[in-house]
Structure formats: structure tokens, C-alpha cells
Short mmCIF file of C-alpha atoms in Angstrom, two decimals:
data_model
loop_
_atom_site.label_atom_id
_atom_site.label_comp_id
_atom_site.label_asym_id
_atom_site.label_seq_id
_atom_site.Cartn_x
_atom_site.Cartn_y
_atom_site.Cartn_z
CA GLN A 1 -22.74 44.08 37.19
CA LEU A 2 -22.01 40.70 36.15
CA LYS A 3 -19.90 38.19 38.64
CA TRP A 4 -18.56 35.18 37.52
CA ASN A 5 -18.17 32.12 39.73
CA PRO A 6 -15.04 30.07 39.46
CA ASN A 7 -16.40 27.22 40.90
CA ILE A 8 -19.12 27.39 38.37
CA VAL A 9 -17.13 28.43 35.80
CA ALA A 10 -14.27 25.86 36.13
CA ALA A 11 -17.86 22.70 36.19
CA VAL A 12 -18.81 24.54 33.13
CA PHE A 13 -15.57 24.02 31.39
CA VAL A 14 -14.49 20.31 32.52
CA SER A 15 -18.14 19.56 31.57
CA LEU A 16 -18.09 20.56 28.33
CA VAL A 17 -14.33 19.06 28.23
CA VAL A 18 -15.68 16.20 28.64
CA VAL A 19 -18.71 15.63 26.65
CA PHE A 20 -16.24 17.25 23.74
CA LEU A 21 -13.77 14.00 24.37
CA PHE A 22 -16.40 11.76 24.94
CA GLY A 23 -18.26 13.03 21.30
CA SER A 24 -15.00 12.83 19.72
CA ASN A 25 -14.15 9.59 20.86
CA GLY A 26 -17.03 7.99 20.60
CA PHE A 27 -17.55 8.80 17.24
CA THR A 28 -14.30 7.74 16.25
CA ILE A 29 -14.58 4.66 18.18
CA TYR A 30 -17.75 3.87 16.28
CA GLN A 31 -16.19 4.75 13.24
CA ASP A 32 -13.63 2.46 13.65
CA TRP A 33 -16.84 -0.33 14.28
CA LYS A 34 -18.17 -0.02 11.40
CA LEU A 35 -14.61 -0.47 9.00
CA PHE A 36 -13.80 -3.61 11.14
CA ARG A 37 -17.08 -5.11 11.03
CA ALA A 38 -16.67 -4.79 6.93
CA ASP A 39 -13.16 -6.54 6.89
CA LYS A 40 -13.33 -9.37 4.50
CA VAL A 41 -10.98 -10.86 2.50
CA ASP A 42 -12.12 -8.43 -1.08
CA ASN A 43 -11.81 -5.29 1.18
CA TYR A 44 -8.61 -3.65 1.77
CA TYR A 45 -8.32 -2.63 5.44
CA TYR A 46 -6.41 -3.89 7.86
CA TYR A 47 -6.14 -7.68 7.53
CA LEU A 48 -2.77 -9.77 6.10
CA PRO A 49 -3.28 -13.27 5.56
CA PRO A 50 -0.08 -14.78 6.27
CA THR A 51 0.51 -16.20 2.97
CA GLU A 52 0.28 -12.72 1.01
CA LEU A 53 3.39 -11.74 4.04
CA ALA A 54 4.83 -15.46 2.57
CA ALA A 55 4.54 -13.27 -1.08
CA ILE A 56 5.77 -9.92 0.29
CA ASN A 57 8.37 -11.89 1.77
CA TRP A 58 9.53 -13.81 -1.09
CA LEU A 59 9.94 -10.54 -2.42
CA LYS A 60 12.15 -8.81 0.38
CA ASP A 61 14.80 -12.53 -0.10
CA ASN A 62 14.71 -13.37 -4.42
CA THR A 63 14.44 -9.05 -5.65
CA PRO A 64 17.40 -6.66 -5.71
CA GLN A 65 17.43 -4.17 -3.52
CA ASP A 66 16.46 -1.41 -6.49
CA ALA A 67 13.91 -3.39 -7.75
CA ILE A 68 10.73 -1.49 -8.27
CA VAL A 69 7.29 -3.21 -7.63
CA GLY A 70 4.27 -2.54 -9.52
CA THR A 71 0.97 -3.60 -7.94
CA ASN A 72 -2.41 -2.02 -6.41
CA TRP A 73 -2.40 1.27 -4.36
CA PHE A 74 -2.96 -1.53 -0.86
CA TYR A 75 -0.03 -3.39 -1.76
CA GLY A 76 2.03 -0.69 -2.27
CA ASN A 77 1.36 0.84 0.94
CA LEU A 78 3.15 -2.07 2.20
CA ILE A 79 5.67 -3.11 0.06
CA PRO A 80 7.80 -0.89 0.71
CA GLY A 81 7.96 -1.27 4.65
CA LEU A 82 8.07 -4.75 4.46
CA THR A 83 10.82 -5.27 1.94
CA GLY A 84 12.73 -1.73 1.30
CA ARG A 85 11.47 -2.06 -2.35
CA ARG A 86 9.94 0.66 -4.47
CA VAL A 87 6.80 0.64 -5.94
CA PHE A 88 5.34 2.47 -9.17
CA LEU A 89 2.33 2.81 -6.64
CA GLY A 90 2.61 3.26 -3.12
CA HIS A 91 1.10 5.71 -0.22
CA ARG A 92 -0.83 8.77 -1.51
CA ILE A 93 1.26 10.94 0.33
CA GLN A 94 4.26 9.45 -0.58
CA THR A 95 3.43 8.93 -4.42
CA VAL A 96 4.47 11.62 -6.46
CA ASP A 97 1.07 12.66 -8.73
CA PRO A 98 -0.89 9.35 -7.16
CA ASP A 99 -4.57 10.35 -9.27
CA ALA A 100 -1.67 10.53 -12.38
CA LYS A 101 -0.33 6.99 -11.41
CA ILE A 102 -3.78 4.93 -10.65
CA LYS A 103 -4.63 6.20 -13.90
CA GLU A 104 -1.56 5.00 -15.43
CA ILE A 105 -1.72 1.38 -14.02
CA GLY A 106 -5.39 1.43 -14.58
CA GLU A 107 -4.84 2.19 -18.69
CA PHE A 108 -1.92 -0.32 -18.16
CA VAL A 109 -4.20 -3.28 -17.27
CA ASN A 110 -6.86 -2.26 -19.87
CA SER A 111 -4.04 -1.70 -22.39
CA ASP A 112 -5.25 -3.08 -26.13
CA THR A 113 -1.73 -4.07 -27.45
CA GLU A 114 0.81 -5.34 -26.02
CA GLN A 115 3.12 -2.50 -26.74
CA GLN A 116 1.34 -0.01 -24.81
CA ALA A 117 1.80 -2.54 -21.97
CA ARG A 118 5.46 -2.50 -22.45
CA ASN A 119 5.77 0.73 -23.30
CA PHE A 120 4.17 1.33 -18.99
CA LEU A 121 6.93 -0.48 -18.24
CA GLN A 122 9.43 0.32 -19.43
CA LYS A 123 8.85 4.14 -19.07
CA TRP A 124 8.58 3.40 -14.99
CA HIS A 125 11.62 0.40 -14.90
CA ILE A 126 9.25 -1.63 -12.97
CA ASN A 127 10.98 -4.94 -12.43
CA TYR A 128 8.60 -7.20 -10.47
CA PHE A 129 4.66 -7.12 -10.47
CA PHE A 130 2.65 -8.46 -7.52
CA PHE A 131 -0.55 -9.53 -7.67
CA GLY A 132 -2.46 -10.49 -4.32
CA VAL A 133 -5.55 -12.77 -3.78
CA GLY A 134 -8.98 -11.72 -5.11
CA ASP A 135 -6.63 -8.50 -6.63
CA SER A 136 -7.90 -5.29 -7.51
CA LEU A 137 -5.80 -5.28 -10.56
CA LEU A 138 -7.00 -8.68 -11.86
CA ARG A 139 -10.94 -7.57 -11.22
CA GLY A 140 -11.57 -6.70 -15.10
CA ASN A 141 -9.92 -8.72 -17.86
CA PHE A 142 -6.05 -8.63 -17.31
CA LYS A 143 -4.97 -12.17 -17.15
CA PRO A 144 -0.83 -12.05 -16.26
CA GLU A 145 0.12 -15.29 -16.89
CA SER A 146 -0.94 -15.01 -20.63
CA LYS A 147 1.28 -11.67 -21.20
CA HIS A 148 5.05 -12.12 -22.73
CA TYR A 149 6.63 -9.48 -20.87
CA PHE A 150 5.84 -11.64 -17.37
CA GLN A 151 7.75 -14.92 -16.05
CA LYS A 152 6.10 -16.27 -13.78
CA VAL A 153 8.84 -16.18 -9.97
CA PHE A 154 6.01 -16.55 -7.57
CA ASP A 155 2.75 -19.06 -7.21
CA GLN A 156 1.37 -19.87 -4.10
CA ASN A 157 -2.05 -19.56 -2.14
CA GLY A 158 -3.45 -17.37 -4.87
CA ASP A 159 -0.31 -14.87 -4.54
CA ARG A 160 1.76 -13.71 -7.60
CA ILE A 161 4.39 -12.57 -8.52
CA TYR A 162 6.17 -11.78 -12.09
CA LYS A 163 9.35 -11.24 -13.58
CA VAL A 164 9.16 -7.92 -16.06
CA THR A 165 11.65 -9.85 -18.78
CA LEU A 166 11.93 -6.94 -21.42
#
């Protein structure tokens, strides 16, 4: 018959808990270190430059409360919390069918015709478009300054906001 020594059982249990906690916390710290090390202007992680915050604050101070802002997913995560404005594409959990919306916004910036782009803006009632420095939506051939349906209302330090004029 096997007898369990309560002191040994307690010591083994505490040791396993310590190893598990250290291992999981150590892994999390390692993952954070990799992520922070990769943080730079062309990667969207945790850093929001003061110039981008100023542009986002401009949205808050100069747009109607019921405005809908088009932007990429990163800024779409920030704009609602910092301005109270709605976005077309934001946090995945709070965006209805985010994969379809990512596809649609990609089709918008790569649209072959101006009418196709206008249809997108009208369908979703988008009033403003926000582009940050090095914005992922501008990595292709999309040039917002050449679009007849956009009126530039903010342009500082590479951050641009356009009013949709349909």
C-alpha cells in the first residue's frame, strides 16, 4: 500500500506551479521582447507618434459625431476610442465580417474605375478617410490626392484626412 507524504506532495505541487508560472511568463516576456524589438515606423505595433495623434484629434474636433471614417485596420482600432467616431474597419471582434471588409477596402484602393470606388463609399456611407504616414492602404498605386471624390481637409507631417464629396 502506497502512502503519500503530505510534505513531499506539497513540495512537488509548489515546484510544478513555480515551473509552470516561470515558463509561461518567460515565454510571454520573450514574445513581447520580439515584438517590441520589431517596433518601427513601418510596423504597426504599439507606437503612435504625436503627429498621428494630432491628426486623430483633428478628426475628433472637426467632424460630426455621426461621421464614419475609412482607414486601415490599425487606425480603425484607435479612432473610435480616441474620437468617438465610427470606422468602416476596426477591431476584428467589433467589426461585422472583418475579412469581407478587409477585402472590400482592398478592392476600393485597387479599383479600376472611379465609379467602383464611389459605389463603395456610398454603400458604406463613409464621410472621411484617414491616411497615416506609411499607411498600408497607400503601398500600391492608390493616390488619394488624385481622386475627385476626396477633398483634402488635413495634411500635416504626412498624415492626411480627406472628406468624401459624393
